[in-house]
Coordinates of C-alpha atoms in Angstrom, one line a residue:
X1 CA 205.0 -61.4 68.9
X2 CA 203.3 -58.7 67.2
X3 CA 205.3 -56.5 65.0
X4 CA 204.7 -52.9 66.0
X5 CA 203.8 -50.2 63.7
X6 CA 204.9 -46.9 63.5
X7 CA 202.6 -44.0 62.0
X8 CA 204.7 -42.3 59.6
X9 CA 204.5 -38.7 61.3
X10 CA 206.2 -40.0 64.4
X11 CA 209.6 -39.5 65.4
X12 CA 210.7 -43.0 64.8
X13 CA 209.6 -43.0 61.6
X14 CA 211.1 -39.8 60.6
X15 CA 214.5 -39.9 62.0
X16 CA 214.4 -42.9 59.6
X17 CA 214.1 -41.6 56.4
X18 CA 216.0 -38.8 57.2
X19 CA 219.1 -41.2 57.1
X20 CA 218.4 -43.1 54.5
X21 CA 216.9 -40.8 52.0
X22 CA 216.7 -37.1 52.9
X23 CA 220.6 -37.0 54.5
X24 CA 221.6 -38.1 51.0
X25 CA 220.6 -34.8 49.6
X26 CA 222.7 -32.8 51.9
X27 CA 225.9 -33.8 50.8
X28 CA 227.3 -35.1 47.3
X29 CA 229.9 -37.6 49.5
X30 CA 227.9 -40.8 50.7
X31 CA 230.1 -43.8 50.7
X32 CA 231.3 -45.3 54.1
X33 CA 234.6 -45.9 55.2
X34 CA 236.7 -49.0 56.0
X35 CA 235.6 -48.8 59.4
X36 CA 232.5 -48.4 58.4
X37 CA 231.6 -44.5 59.3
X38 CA 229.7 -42.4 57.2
X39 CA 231.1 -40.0 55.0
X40 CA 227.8 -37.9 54.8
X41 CA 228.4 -36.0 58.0
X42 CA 224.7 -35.5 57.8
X43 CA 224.9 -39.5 58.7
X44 CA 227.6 -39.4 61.5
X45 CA 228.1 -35.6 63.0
X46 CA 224.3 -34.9 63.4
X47 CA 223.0 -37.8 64.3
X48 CA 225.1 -37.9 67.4
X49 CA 223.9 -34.3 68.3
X50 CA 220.3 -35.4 67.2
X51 CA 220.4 -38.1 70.0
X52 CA 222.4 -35.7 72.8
X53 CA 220.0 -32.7 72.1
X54 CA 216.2 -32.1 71.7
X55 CA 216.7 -29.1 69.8
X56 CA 218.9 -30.6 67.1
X57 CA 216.5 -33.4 66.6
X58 CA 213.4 -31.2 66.4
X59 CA 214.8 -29.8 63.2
X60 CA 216.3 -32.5 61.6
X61 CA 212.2 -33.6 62.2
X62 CA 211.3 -30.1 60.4
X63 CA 213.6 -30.7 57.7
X64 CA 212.8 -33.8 56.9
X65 CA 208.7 -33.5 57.6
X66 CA 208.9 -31.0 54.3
X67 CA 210.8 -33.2 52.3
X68 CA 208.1 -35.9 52.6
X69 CA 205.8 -33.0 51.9
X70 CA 207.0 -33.8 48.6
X71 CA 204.9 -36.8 48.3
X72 CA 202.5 -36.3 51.1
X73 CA 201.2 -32.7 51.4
X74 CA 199.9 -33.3 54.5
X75 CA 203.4 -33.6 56.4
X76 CA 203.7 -29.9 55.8
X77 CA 201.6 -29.7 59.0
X78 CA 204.0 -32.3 60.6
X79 CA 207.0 -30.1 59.7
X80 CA 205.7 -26.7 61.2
X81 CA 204.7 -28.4 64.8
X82 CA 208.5 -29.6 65.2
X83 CA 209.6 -26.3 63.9
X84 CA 207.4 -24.5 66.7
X85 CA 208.7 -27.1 69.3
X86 CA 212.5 -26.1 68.3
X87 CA 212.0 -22.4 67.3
X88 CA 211.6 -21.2 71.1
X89 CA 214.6 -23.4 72.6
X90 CA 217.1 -22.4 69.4
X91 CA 216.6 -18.8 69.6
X92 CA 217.7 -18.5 73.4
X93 CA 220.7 -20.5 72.8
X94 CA 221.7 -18.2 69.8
X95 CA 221.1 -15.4 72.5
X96 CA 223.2 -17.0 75.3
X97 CA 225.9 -18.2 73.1
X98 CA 226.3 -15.2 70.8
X99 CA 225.8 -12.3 73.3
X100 CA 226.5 -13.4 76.6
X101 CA 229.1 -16.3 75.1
X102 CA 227.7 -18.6 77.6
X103 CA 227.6 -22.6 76.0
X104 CA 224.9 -24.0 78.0
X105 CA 224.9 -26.3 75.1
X106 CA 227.8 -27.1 72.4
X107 CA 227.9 -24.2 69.4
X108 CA 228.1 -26.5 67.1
X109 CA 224.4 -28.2 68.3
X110 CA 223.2 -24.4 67.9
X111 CA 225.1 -24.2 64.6
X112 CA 223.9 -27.2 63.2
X113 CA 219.9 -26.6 64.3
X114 CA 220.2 -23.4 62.3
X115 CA 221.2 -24.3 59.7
X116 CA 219.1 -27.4 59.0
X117 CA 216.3 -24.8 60.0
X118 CA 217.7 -22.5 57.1
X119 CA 217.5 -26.1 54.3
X120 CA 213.9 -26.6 55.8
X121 CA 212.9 -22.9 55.0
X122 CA 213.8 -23.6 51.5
X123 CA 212.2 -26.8 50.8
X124 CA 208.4 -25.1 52.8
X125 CA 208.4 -22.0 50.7
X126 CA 210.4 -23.3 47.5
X127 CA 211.8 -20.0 47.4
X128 CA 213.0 -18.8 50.6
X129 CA 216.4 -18.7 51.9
X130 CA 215.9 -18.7 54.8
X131 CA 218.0 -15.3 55.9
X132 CA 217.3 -15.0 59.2
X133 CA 218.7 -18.2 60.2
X134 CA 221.9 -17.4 58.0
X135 CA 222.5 -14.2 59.5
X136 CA 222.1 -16.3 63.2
X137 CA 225.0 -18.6 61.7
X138 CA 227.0 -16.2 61.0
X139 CA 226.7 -15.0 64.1
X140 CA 227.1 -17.8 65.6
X141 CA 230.2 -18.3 63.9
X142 CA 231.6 -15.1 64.4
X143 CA 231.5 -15.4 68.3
X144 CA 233.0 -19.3 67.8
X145 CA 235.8 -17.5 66.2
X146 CA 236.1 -15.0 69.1
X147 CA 235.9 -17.8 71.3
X148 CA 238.1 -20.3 70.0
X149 CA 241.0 -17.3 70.1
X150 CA 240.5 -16.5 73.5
X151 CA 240.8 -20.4 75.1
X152 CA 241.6 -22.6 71.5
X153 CA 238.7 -25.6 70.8
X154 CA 239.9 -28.8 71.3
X155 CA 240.7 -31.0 68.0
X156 CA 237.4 -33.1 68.3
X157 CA 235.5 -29.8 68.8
X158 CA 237.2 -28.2 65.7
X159 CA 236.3 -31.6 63.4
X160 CA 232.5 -30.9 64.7
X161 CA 232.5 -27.0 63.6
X162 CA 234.5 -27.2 60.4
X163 CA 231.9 -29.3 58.1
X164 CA 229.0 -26.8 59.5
X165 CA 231.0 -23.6 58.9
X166 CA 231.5 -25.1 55.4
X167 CA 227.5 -25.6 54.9
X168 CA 227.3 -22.4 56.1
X169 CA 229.3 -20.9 53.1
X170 CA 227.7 -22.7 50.8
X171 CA 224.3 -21.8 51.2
X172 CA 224.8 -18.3 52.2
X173 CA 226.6 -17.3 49.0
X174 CA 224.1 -19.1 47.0
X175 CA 221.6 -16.6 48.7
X176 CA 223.4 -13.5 47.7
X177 CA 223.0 -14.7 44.0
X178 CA 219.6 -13.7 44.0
X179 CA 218.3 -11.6 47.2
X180 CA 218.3 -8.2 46.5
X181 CA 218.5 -7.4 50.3
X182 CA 222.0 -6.2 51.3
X183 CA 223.8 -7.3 54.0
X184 CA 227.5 -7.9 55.4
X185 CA 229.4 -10.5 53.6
X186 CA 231.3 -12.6 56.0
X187 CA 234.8 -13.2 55.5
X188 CA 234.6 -16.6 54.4
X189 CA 238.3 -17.1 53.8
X190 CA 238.7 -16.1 57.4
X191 CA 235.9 -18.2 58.9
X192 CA 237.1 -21.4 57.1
X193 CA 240.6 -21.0 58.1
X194 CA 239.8 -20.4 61.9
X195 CA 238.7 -23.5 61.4
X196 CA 241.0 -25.8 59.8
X197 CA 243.2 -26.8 62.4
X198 CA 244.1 -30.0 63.0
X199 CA 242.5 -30.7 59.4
X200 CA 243.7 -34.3 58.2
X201 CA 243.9 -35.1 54.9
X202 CA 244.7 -38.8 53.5
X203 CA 248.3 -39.5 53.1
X204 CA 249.6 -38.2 49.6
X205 CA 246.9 -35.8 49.1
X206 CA 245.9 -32.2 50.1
X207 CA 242.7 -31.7 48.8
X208 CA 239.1 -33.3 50.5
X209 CA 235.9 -33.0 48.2
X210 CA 233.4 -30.8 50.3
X211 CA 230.3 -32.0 51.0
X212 CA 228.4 -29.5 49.0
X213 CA 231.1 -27.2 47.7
X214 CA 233.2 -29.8 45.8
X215 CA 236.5 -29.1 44.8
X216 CA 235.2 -25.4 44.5
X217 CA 235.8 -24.4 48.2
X218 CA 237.9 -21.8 47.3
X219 CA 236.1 -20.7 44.6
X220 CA 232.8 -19.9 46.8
X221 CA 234.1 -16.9 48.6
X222 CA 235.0 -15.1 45.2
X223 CA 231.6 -16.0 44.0
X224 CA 229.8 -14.2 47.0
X225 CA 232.2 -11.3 46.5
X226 CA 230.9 -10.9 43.1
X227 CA 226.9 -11.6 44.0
X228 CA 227.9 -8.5 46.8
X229 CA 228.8 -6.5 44.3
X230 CA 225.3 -7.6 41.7
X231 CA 223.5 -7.0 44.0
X232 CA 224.8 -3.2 44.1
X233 CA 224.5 -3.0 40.8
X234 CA 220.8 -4.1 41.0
X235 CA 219.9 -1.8 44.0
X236 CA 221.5 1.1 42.4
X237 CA 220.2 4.2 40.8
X238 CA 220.2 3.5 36.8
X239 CA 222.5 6.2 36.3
X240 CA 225.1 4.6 38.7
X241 CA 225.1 1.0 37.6
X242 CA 228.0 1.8 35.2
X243 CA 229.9 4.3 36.9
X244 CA 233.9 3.8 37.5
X245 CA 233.4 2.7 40.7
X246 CA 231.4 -0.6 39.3
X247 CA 233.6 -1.0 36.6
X248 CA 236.9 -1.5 38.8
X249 CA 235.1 -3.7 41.2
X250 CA 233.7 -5.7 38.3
X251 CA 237.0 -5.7 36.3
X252 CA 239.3 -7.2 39.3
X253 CA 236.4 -10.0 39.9
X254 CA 236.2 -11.1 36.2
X255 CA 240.3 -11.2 36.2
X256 CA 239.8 -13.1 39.3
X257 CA 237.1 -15.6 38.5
X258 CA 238.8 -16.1 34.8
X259 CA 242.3 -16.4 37.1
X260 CA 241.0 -19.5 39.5
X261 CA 242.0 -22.8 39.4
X262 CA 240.9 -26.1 40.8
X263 CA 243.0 -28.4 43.0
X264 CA 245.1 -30.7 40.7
X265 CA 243.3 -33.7 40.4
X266 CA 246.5 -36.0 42.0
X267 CA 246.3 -33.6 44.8
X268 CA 242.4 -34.6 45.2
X269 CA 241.3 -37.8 47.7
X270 CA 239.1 -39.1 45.7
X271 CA 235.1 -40.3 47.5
X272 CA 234.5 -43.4 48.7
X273 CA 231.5 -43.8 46.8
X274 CA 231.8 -45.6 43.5
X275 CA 229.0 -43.6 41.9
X276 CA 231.0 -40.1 41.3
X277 CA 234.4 -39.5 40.5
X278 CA 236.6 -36.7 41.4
X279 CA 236.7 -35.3 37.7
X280 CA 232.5 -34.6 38.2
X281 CA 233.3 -32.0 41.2
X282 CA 235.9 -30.9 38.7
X283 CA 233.5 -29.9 35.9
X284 CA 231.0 -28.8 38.6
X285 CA 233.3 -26.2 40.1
X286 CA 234.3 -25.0 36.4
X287 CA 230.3 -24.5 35.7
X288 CA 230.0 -22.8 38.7
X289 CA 233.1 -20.6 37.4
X290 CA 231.6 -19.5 34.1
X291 CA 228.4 -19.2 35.6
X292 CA 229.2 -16.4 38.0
X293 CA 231.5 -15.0 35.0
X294 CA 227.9 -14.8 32.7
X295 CA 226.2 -13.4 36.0
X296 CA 228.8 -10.7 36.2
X297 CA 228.8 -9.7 32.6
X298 CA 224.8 -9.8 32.7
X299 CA 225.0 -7.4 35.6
X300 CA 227.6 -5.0 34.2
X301 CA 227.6 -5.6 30.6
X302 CA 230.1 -3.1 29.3
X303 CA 234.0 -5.2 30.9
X304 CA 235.1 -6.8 28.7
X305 CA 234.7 -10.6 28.4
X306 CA 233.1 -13.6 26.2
X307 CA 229.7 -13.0 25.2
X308 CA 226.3 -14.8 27.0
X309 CA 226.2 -17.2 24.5
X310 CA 229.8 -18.2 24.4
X311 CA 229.6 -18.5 28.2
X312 CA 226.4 -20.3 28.4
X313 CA 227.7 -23.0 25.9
X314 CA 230.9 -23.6 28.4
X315 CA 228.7 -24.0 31.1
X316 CA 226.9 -26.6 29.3
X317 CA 229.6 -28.4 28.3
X318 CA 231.0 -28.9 32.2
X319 CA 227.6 -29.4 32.7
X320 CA 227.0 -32.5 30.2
X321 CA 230.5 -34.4 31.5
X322 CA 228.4 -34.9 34.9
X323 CA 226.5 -38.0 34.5
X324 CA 223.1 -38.1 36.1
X325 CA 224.3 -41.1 37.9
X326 CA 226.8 -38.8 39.8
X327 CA 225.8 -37.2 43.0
X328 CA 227.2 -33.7 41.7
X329 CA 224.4 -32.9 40.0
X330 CA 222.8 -32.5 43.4
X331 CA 224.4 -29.3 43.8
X332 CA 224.0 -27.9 40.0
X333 CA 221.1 -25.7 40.5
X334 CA 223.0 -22.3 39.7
X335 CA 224.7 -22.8 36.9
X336 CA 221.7 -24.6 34.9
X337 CA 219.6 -21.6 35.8
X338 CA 221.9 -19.2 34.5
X339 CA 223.0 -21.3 31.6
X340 CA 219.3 -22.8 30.9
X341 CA 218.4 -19.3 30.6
X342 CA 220.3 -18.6 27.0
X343 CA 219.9 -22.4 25.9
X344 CA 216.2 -21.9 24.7
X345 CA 214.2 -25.0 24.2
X346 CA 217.1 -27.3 25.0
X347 CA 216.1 -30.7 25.3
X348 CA 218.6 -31.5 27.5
X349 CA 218.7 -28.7 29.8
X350 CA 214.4 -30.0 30.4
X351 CA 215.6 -34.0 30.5
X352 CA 218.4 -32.6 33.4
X353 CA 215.4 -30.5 35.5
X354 CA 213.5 -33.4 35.2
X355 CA 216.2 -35.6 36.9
X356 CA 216.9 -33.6 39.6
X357 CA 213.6 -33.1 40.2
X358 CA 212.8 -37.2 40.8
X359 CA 215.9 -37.4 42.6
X360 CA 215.9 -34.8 44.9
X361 CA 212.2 -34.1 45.3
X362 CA 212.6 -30.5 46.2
X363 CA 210.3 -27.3 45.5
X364 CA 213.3 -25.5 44.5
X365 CA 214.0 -27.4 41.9
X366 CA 211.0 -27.3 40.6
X367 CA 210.5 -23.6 40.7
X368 CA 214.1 -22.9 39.1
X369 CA 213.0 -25.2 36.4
X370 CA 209.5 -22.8 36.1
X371 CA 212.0 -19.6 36.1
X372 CA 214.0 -21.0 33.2
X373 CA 210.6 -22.0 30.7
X374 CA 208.9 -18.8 31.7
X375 CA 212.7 -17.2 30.6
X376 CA 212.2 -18.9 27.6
X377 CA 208.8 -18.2 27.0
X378 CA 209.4 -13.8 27.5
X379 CA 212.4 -14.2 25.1
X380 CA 210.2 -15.9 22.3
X381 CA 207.4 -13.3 23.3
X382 CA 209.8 -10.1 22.7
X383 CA 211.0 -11.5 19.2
X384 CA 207.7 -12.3 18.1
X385 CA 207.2 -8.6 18.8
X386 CA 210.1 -7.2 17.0
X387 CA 209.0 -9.3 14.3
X388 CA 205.6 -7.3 14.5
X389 CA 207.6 -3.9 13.9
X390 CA 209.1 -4.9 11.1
X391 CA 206.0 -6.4 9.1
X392 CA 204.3 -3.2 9.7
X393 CA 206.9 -2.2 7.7
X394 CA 209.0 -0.4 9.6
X395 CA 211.8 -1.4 9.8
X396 CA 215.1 -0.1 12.4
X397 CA 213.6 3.0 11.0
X398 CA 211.8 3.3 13.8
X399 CA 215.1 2.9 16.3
X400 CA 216.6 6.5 16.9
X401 CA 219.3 6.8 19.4
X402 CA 218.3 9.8 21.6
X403 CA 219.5 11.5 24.7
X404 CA 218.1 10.4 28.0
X405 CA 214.5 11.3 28.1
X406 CA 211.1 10.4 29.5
X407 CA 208.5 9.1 27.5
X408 CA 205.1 7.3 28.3
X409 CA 205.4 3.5 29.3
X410 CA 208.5 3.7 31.4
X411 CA 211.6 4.2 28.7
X412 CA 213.3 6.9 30.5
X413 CA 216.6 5.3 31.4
X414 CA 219.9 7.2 30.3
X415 CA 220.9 5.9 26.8
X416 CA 218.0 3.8 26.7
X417 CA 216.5 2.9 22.9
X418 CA 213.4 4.8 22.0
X419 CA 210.9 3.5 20.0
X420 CA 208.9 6.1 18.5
X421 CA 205.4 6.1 16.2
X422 CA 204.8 2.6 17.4
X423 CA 201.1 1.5 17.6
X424 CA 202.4 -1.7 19.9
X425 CA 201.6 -0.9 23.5
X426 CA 204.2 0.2 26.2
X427 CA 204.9 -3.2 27.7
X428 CA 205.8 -4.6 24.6
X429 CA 207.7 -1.4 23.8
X430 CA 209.6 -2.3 27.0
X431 CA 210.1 -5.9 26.1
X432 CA 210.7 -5.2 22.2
X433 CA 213.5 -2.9 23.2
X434 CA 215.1 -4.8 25.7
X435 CA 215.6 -7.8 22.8
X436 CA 216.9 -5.7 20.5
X437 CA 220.0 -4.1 22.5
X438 CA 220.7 -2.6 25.0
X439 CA 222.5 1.2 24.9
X440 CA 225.3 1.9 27.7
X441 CA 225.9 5.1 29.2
X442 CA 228.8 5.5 27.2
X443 CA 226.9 4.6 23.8
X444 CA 228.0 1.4 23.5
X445 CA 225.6 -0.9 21.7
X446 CA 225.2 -4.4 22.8
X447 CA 224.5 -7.7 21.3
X448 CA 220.6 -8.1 21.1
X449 CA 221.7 -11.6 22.6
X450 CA 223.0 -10.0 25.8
X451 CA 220.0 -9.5 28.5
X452 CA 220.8 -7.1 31.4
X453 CA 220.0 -8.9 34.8
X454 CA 216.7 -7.3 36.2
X455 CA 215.5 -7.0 32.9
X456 CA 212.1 -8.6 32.1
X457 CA 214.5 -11.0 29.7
X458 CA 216.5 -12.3 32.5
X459 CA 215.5 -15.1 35.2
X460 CA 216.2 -12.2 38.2
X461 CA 213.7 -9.9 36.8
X462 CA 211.0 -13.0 36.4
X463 CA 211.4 -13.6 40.3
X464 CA 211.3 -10.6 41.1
X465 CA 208.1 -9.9 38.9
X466 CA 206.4 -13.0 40.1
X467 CA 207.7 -12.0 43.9
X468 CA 209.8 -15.3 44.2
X469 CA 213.4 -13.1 45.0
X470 CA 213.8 -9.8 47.7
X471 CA 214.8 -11.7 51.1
X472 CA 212.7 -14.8 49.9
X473 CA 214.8 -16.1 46.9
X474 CA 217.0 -19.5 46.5
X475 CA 218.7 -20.7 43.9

């Protein structure tokens, strides 16, 4: 009998590798139980809805047409006619479900084609976040709430919601760390907790590692609080980044972030897979911690806390007790951005890009990776600059502290360092100045190590410069 081939652009084909290779991407747990069930809900939850309903299928198709784009560029054409085939169905069940409350098909089918619409936005563009489908989740979520207080879900419904509603979470507060577009934040805490009834966990312990949150599910609502409150800070008037206002809201977050704590690792049940242990999700979780603490002192520099440097080097050192044999490192994109950024020419930090980037074969890892060297690159720039001044002779002469004022090339911040009788030109001015410190509204002087985010010197301003942030960022 002939063996029958299958292009690999059809269906058959696709849903293929999207279990064996592109579902193990989505989540760091991918062992099987006893009984032989997936842990990778990616592997067990959508598959079933992939087989019940057309419009769960077409994007698991979309998703997984861009992530052989990697290799084959011509799949990207593959990907967008299954996105067009699902795009038309999904967004009149969103309607029905979240205005009218009418389930002509289950929520969490809608739930889970958006969001695997939202991962696919990502991997096509690189740097898109795919808003629009996370403000449809949330949504969608929203009314699920509503509805499950009005007539409660049944257990079996809840266990389908809860791992989505996590992956929601997840990606959206990632988003906020570098969109400068505003909008609601959700109340996690809330949304999880609607959720989490009938949760088991396994005898003895109280604590299941997430599927892309770790042992840092508590951890992720505080960090979107404090990329809400960044992305104020960026969005504000110069005058107003510093006010009282932002200093009380950035004060209670730092005590908050330097507060948290991870689960006790004998209250953790461990993965079934042999590859990771529990103490990788631990260290994750604590890089994640010190990376939101480096964000928020880069975005309000004047509370009071460890400097870049110091942070960046604990970040690192979680980093470094994650083997690259451990599936955590799938979801270590922040925190080697923000720490990569003040760990200049680091060897490692390149050999760790590198890895993730033949393992998870991703545009956005590749692009984060591009953020960090050209980071690296603009630093090196601005000192060879200084460096300039001072052969010429001369010298922190040059640097007078003035009041706020407006001179040509852009320097007209309050308390902003003027240089003065310089025959550089303005955008080195702006660079030069930036590297050597950075004057607070209250006349403060920085650490010339300490690069305010926005600046030219710090990975946000570099997407935003090269257009790779506003509603289309992803980190």
């Amino acid at each position: 009998m002939a063996r029958i081939k299958w292009d690999l652009d059809s269906e058959t084909m696709l849903l293929r590798r999207f279990h064996q290779d592109t579902s193990g991407i989505l989540s760091v747990r991918n062992g099987r139980f006893r009984d032989g069930r997936f842990e990778n809900m990616w592997c067990n939850l959508i598959q079933d809805l992939v087989r019940d309903f057309e419009v769960v299928k077409n994007a698991i198709l979309t998703l997984t047409a861009f992530h052989s784009s990697h290799e084959r560029p011509e799949m990207k054409y593959t990907a967008i006619k299954y996105k067009g085939n699902c795009l038309g169905d999904l967004n009149k069940r969103i309607i029905e479900y979240t205005v009218f409350g009418i389930e002509f098909i289950p929520v969490e089918a809608i739930l889970a084609a958006t969001l695997t619409l939202g991962f696919a936005d990502g991997w096509d563009q690189h740097t898109v976040t795919g808003i629009l489908f996370l403000v449809s989740a949330k949504c969608l979520l929203e009314k699920a709430v509503e509805m499950h207080h009005i007539r409660p879900f049944s257990p079996d419904k809840l266990a389908r919601i809860r791992p989505l509603c996590r992956v929601f979470v997840y990606m959206d507060v990632l988003s906020r760390l570098t969109e400068r577009q505003q909008r609601e934040v959700p109340k996690y805490d809330y949304l999880m907790d609607s959720f989490n009834s009938f949760a088991v966990s396994a005898p003895g312990h109280f604590y299941e590692v997430d599927s892309l949150m770790g042992c840092a599910t508590s951890l992720f609502p505080l960090i979107g609080r404090t990329a809400d409150l960044i992305q104020n800070v960026r969005n504000a008037p110069e005058e107003q980044r510093n006010s009282m206002a932002v200093m009380r809201q950035a004060m209670v977050l730092s005590e908050q972030l330097t507060n948290w704590r991870a689960p006790e690792l004998d209250d953790i049940n461990p993965p079934q897979e042999k590859s990771c242990e529990v103490k990788d999700f631990l260290n994750t979780a604590e890089a994640y911690r010190y990376a939101t603490l480096l964000y928020l002192r880069q975005a309000v520099p004047l509370i009071q806390s460890k400097s870049s440097t110091s942070l960046a080097e604990d970040i690192l050192k979680f980093l470094r007790e994650v083997p690259i044999s451990s599936s955590a490192i799938l979801v270590q994109i922040f925190p080697l951005v923000v720490a990569g950024c003040e760990a200049e020419h680091s060897t490692w930090v390149k050999d760790r890009w590198s890895h993730m980037s033949r393992r998870m074969r991703i545009g956005n890892v590749d692009k984060c990776a591009e953020v960090v060297k050209m980071c690296w690159k603009n630093r090196g720039n601005a000192r060879k600059t200084r460096q300039a001044i001072h052969s010429q002779g001369m010298g922190d002469s040059l640097l007078e502290m003035q009041e706020p004022t407006s001179i040509p090339g852009g320097l007209n911040m309050p308390g902003q360092i003027i240089i003065q009788h310089c025959s550089l030109g303005h955008n080195d001015i702006d660079s030069v100045s930036e590297e050597i410190s950075y004057l607070g509204t209250d006349g403060q002087r920085l650490l010339k190590d300490e690069y305010p985010v926005g600046g030219t010197l710090h990975w946000t301003g570099i997407m935003q410069k090269e257009g790779w942030e506003s509603e289309s960022s992803y980190v």
